[in-house]
Amino acid sequence: MNQILGKSGEKTALRYLEGKGYQLVCQNYRWRSGEIDLIMKMQNTLVFVEVKTRKTTRYGLPREAVTFAKQKKIYQTALQYIQRFQIKHLLFRFDVIEVFAENGEDRINHIERAFY
């Protein structure tokens, strides 16, 4: 059930970002240190996006699940991606998108530069 909710949230986040002019570079990029849900490009910036989807905030906000340990894994995975594909002329940043899937409607909170 959580995987289905997570994949649905990623699709919602992708549609949202594409609607804002971002271009999809890669989805669900995996490396041994972790996974990055979405890698997007906006002008001269590569954006590594972590998507967190929740039906309720009973156990906290979705962004609270992006702990320091999770941030470190995302950062390490992003660095590996940048090195692997020899990306030299782009800036990069880390965003978090919260998807609140409540009552059949998705609400989005896009946190740019969520961590460094």
PDB file of C-alpha atoms in Angstrom:
ATOM      1  CA  MET A   1       0.000   0.000   0.000  1.00  0.00           C
ATOM      2  CA  ASN A   2       2.772   2.479   0.905  1.00  0.00           C
ATOM      3  CA  GLN A   3       4.606   1.754  -2.377  1.00  0.00           C
ATOM      4  CA  ILE A   4       1.432   2.454  -4.341  1.00  0.00           C
ATOM      5  CA  LEU A   5       0.904   5.709  -2.437  1.00  0.00           C
ATOM      6  CA  GLY A   6       4.550   6.670  -2.961  1.00  0.00           C
ATOM      7  CA  LYS A   7       4.458   6.017  -6.718  1.00  0.00           C
ATOM      8  CA  SER A   8       1.221   7.975  -7.002  1.00  0.00           C
ATOM      9  CA  GLY A   9       2.846  10.878  -5.159  1.00  0.00           C
ATOM     10  CA  GLU A  10       5.858  10.777  -7.488  1.00  0.00           C
ATOM     11  CA  LYS A  11       3.565  10.967 -10.528  1.00  0.00           C
ATOM     12  CA  THR A  12       1.726  13.905  -8.986  1.00  0.00           C
ATOM     13  CA  ALA A  13       5.010  15.667  -8.190  1.00  0.00           C
ATOM     14  CA  LEU A  14       6.316  15.039 -11.717  1.00  0.00           C
ATOM     15  CA  ARG A  15       3.173  16.511 -13.315  1.00  0.00           C
ATOM     16  CA  TYR A  16       3.427  19.504 -10.986  1.00  0.00           C
ATOM     17  CA  LEU A  17       7.099  20.155 -11.823  1.00  0.00           C
ATOM     18  CA  GLU A  18       6.606  19.693 -15.561  1.00  0.00           C
ATOM     19  CA  GLY A  19       3.722  22.174 -15.331  1.00  0.00           C
ATOM     20  CA  LYS A  20       6.194  24.653 -13.812  1.00  0.00           C
ATOM     21  CA  GLY A  21       8.609  24.194 -16.732  1.00  0.00           C
ATOM     22  CA  TYR A  22      10.990  21.614 -15.258  1.00  0.00           C
ATOM     23  CA  GLN A  23      12.261  18.847 -17.541  1.00  0.00           C
ATOM     24  CA  LEU A  24      12.570  15.258 -16.344  1.00  0.00           C
ATOM     25  CA  VAL A  25      16.143  13.968 -16.539  1.00  0.00           C
ATOM     26  CA  CYS A  26      15.795  10.734 -14.569  1.00  0.00           C
ATOM     27  CA  GLN A  27      13.278   9.016 -12.311  1.00  0.00           C
ATOM     28  CA  ASN A  28      14.135   6.660  -9.428  1.00  0.00           C
ATOM     29  CA  TYR A  29      17.896   6.865  -9.891  1.00  0.00           C
ATOM     30  CA  ARG A  30      19.513   4.194  -7.715  1.00  0.00           C
ATOM     31  CA  TRP A  31      23.048   3.774  -6.519  1.00  0.00           C
ATOM     32  CA  ARG A  32      24.363   1.804  -3.576  1.00  0.00           C
ATOM     33  CA  SER A  33      24.065   4.720  -1.147  1.00  0.00           C
ATOM     34  CA  GLY A  34      20.446   5.450  -1.960  1.00  0.00           C
ATOM     35  CA  GLU A  35      17.820   6.574  -4.420  1.00  0.00           C
ATOM     36  CA  ILE A  36      16.698   9.881  -5.827  1.00  0.00           C
ATOM     37  CA  ASP A  37      13.017  10.035  -6.724  1.00  0.00           C
ATOM     38  CA  LEU A  38      13.249  12.669  -9.459  1.00  0.00           C
ATOM     39  CA  ILE A  39      16.125  14.432 -11.162  1.00  0.00           C
ATOM     40  CA  MET A  40      14.808  17.492 -12.954  1.00  0.00           C
ATOM     41  CA  LYS A  41      16.386  20.305 -14.948  1.00  0.00           C
ATOM     42  CA  MET A  42      15.285  23.917 -14.785  1.00  0.00           C
ATOM     43  CA  GLN A  43      17.343  26.311 -16.889  1.00  0.00           C
ATOM     44  CA  ASN A  44      20.957  25.859 -15.709  1.00  0.00           C
ATOM     45  CA  THR A  45      20.109  23.921 -12.540  1.00  0.00           C
ATOM     46  CA  LEU A  46      19.868  20.195 -11.890  1.00  0.00           C
ATOM     47  CA  VAL A  47      17.294  19.605  -9.153  1.00  0.00           C
ATOM     48  CA  PHE A  48      17.388  16.438  -7.054  1.00  0.00           C
ATOM     49  CA  VAL A  49      13.893  15.924  -5.684  1.00  0.00           C
ATOM     50  CA  GLU A  50      12.766  13.780  -2.768  1.00  0.00           C
ATOM     51  CA  VAL A  51       9.011  13.165  -2.817  1.00  0.00           C
ATOM     52  CA  LYS A  52       7.149  12.299   0.376  1.00  0.00           C
ATOM     53  CA  THR A  53       3.470  11.408   0.235  1.00  0.00           C
ATOM     54  CA  ARG A  54       1.111  11.071   3.181  1.00  0.00           C
ATOM     55  CA  LYS A  55      -2.609  10.548   3.635  1.00  0.00           C
ATOM     56  CA  THR A  56      -2.510  12.071   7.101  1.00  0.00           C
ATOM     57  CA  THR A  57      -0.198  14.175   9.231  1.00  0.00           C
ATOM     58  CA  ARG A  58      -0.946  12.059  12.301  1.00  0.00           C
ATOM     59  CA  TYR A  59       2.700  10.972  12.441  1.00  0.00           C
ATOM     60  CA  GLY A  60       4.159  14.300  11.345  1.00  0.00           C
ATOM     61  CA  LEU A  61       4.652  16.236   8.151  1.00  0.00           C
ATOM     62  CA  PRO A  62       6.024  14.403   5.117  1.00  0.00           C
ATOM     63  CA  ARG A  63       9.170  16.563   5.073  1.00  0.00           C
ATOM     64  CA  GLU A  64      10.028  15.376   8.585  1.00  0.00           C
ATOM     65  CA  ALA A  65      10.749  11.945   7.085  1.00  0.00           C
ATOM     66  CA  VAL A  66      13.690  13.479   5.195  1.00  0.00           C
ATOM     67  CA  THR A  67      16.041  13.110   8.134  1.00  0.00           C
ATOM     68  CA  PHE A  68      19.685  14.147   8.183  1.00  0.00           C
ATOM     69  CA  ALA A  69      20.670  10.526   7.460  1.00  0.00           C
ATOM     70  CA  LYS A  70      18.301  10.471   4.441  1.00  0.00           C
ATOM     71  CA  GLN A  71      19.666  13.826   3.245  1.00  0.00           C
ATOM     72  CA  LYS A  72      23.205  12.443   3.442  1.00  0.00           C
ATOM     73  CA  LYS A  73      22.251   9.428   1.299  1.00  0.00           C
ATOM     74  CA  ILE A  74      20.545  11.640  -1.281  1.00  0.00           C
ATOM     75  CA  TYR A  75      23.575  13.953  -1.351  1.00  0.00           C
ATOM     76  CA  GLN A  76      26.003  11.036  -1.825  1.00  0.00           C
ATOM     77  CA  THR A  77      23.836   9.580  -4.584  1.00  0.00           C
ATOM     78  CA  ALA A  78      23.622  12.985  -6.298  1.00  0.00           C
ATOM     79  CA  LEU A  79      27.404  13.409  -6.185  1.00  0.00           C
ATOM     80  CA  GLN A  80      27.848   9.964  -7.721  1.00  0.00           C
ATOM     81  CA  TYR A  81      25.335  10.900 -10.467  1.00  0.00           C
ATOM     82  CA  ILE A  82      27.188  14.164 -11.196  1.00  0.00           C
ATOM     83  CA  GLN A  83      30.524  12.349 -11.398  1.00  0.00           C
ATOM     84  CA  ARG A  84      29.196   9.406 -13.407  1.00  0.00           C
ATOM     85  CA  PHE A  85      27.670  11.645 -16.065  1.00  0.00           C
ATOM     86  CA  GLN A  86      30.467  14.239 -15.868  1.00  0.00           C
ATOM     87  CA  ILE A  87      28.114  17.147 -15.248  1.00  0.00           C
ATOM     88  CA  LYS A  88      30.237  20.273 -15.122  1.00  0.00           C
ATOM     89  CA  HIS A  89      28.239  23.268 -16.288  1.00  0.00           C
ATOM     90  CA  LEU A  90      25.107  23.042 -14.171  1.00  0.00           C
ATOM     91  CA  LEU A  91      24.271  24.232 -10.697  1.00  0.00           C
ATOM     92  CA  PHE A  92      22.438  21.788  -8.459  1.00  0.00           C
ATOM     93  CA  ARG A  93      20.082  21.870  -5.519  1.00  0.00           C
ATOM     94  CA  PHE A  94      17.972  19.590  -3.349  1.00  0.00           C
ATOM     95  CA  ASP A  95      14.202  20.022  -3.107  1.00  0.00           C
ATOM     96  CA  VAL A  96      11.525  18.174  -1.179  1.00  0.00           C
ATOM     97  CA  ILE A  97       7.972  17.865  -2.434  1.00  0.00           C
ATOM     98  CA  GLU A  98       5.290  16.991   0.052  1.00  0.00           C
ATOM     99  CA  VAL A  99       2.181  15.418  -1.436  1.00  0.00           C
ATOM    100  CA  PHE A 100      -0.851  15.366   0.836  1.00  0.00           C
ATOM    101  CA  ALA A 101      -3.211  12.735  -0.604  1.00  0.00           C
ATOM    102  CA  GLU A 102      -6.368  13.558   1.310  1.00  0.00           C
ATOM    103  CA  ASN A 103      -9.960  12.806   0.333  1.00  0.00           C
ATOM    104  CA  GLY A 104      -9.092  11.946  -3.258  1.00  0.00           C
ATOM    105  CA  GLU A 105      -7.321  15.269  -3.831  1.00  0.00           C
ATOM    106  CA  ASP A 106      -3.587  15.853  -3.901  1.00  0.00           C
ATOM    107  CA  ARG A 107      -2.152  18.989  -2.330  1.00  0.00           C
ATOM    108  CA  ILE A 108       1.478  19.875  -2.993  1.00  0.00           C
ATOM    109  CA  ASN A 109       4.046  21.774  -0.971  1.00  0.00           C
ATOM    110  CA  HIS A 110       7.265  22.339  -2.943  1.00  0.00           C
ATOM    111  CA  ILE A 111      10.222  23.148  -0.700  1.00  0.00           C
ATOM    112  CA  GLU A 112      13.053  24.504  -2.818  1.00  0.00           C
ATOM    113  CA  ARG A 113      16.573  24.256  -1.410  1.00  0.00           C
ATOM    114  CA  ALA A 114      15.265  22.044   1.373  1.00  0.00           C
ATOM    115  CA  PHE A 115      18.792  21.056   2.401  1.00  0.00           C
ATOM    116  CA  TYR A 116      22.428  21.479   1.342  1.00  0.00           C
TER     117      TYR A 116
END
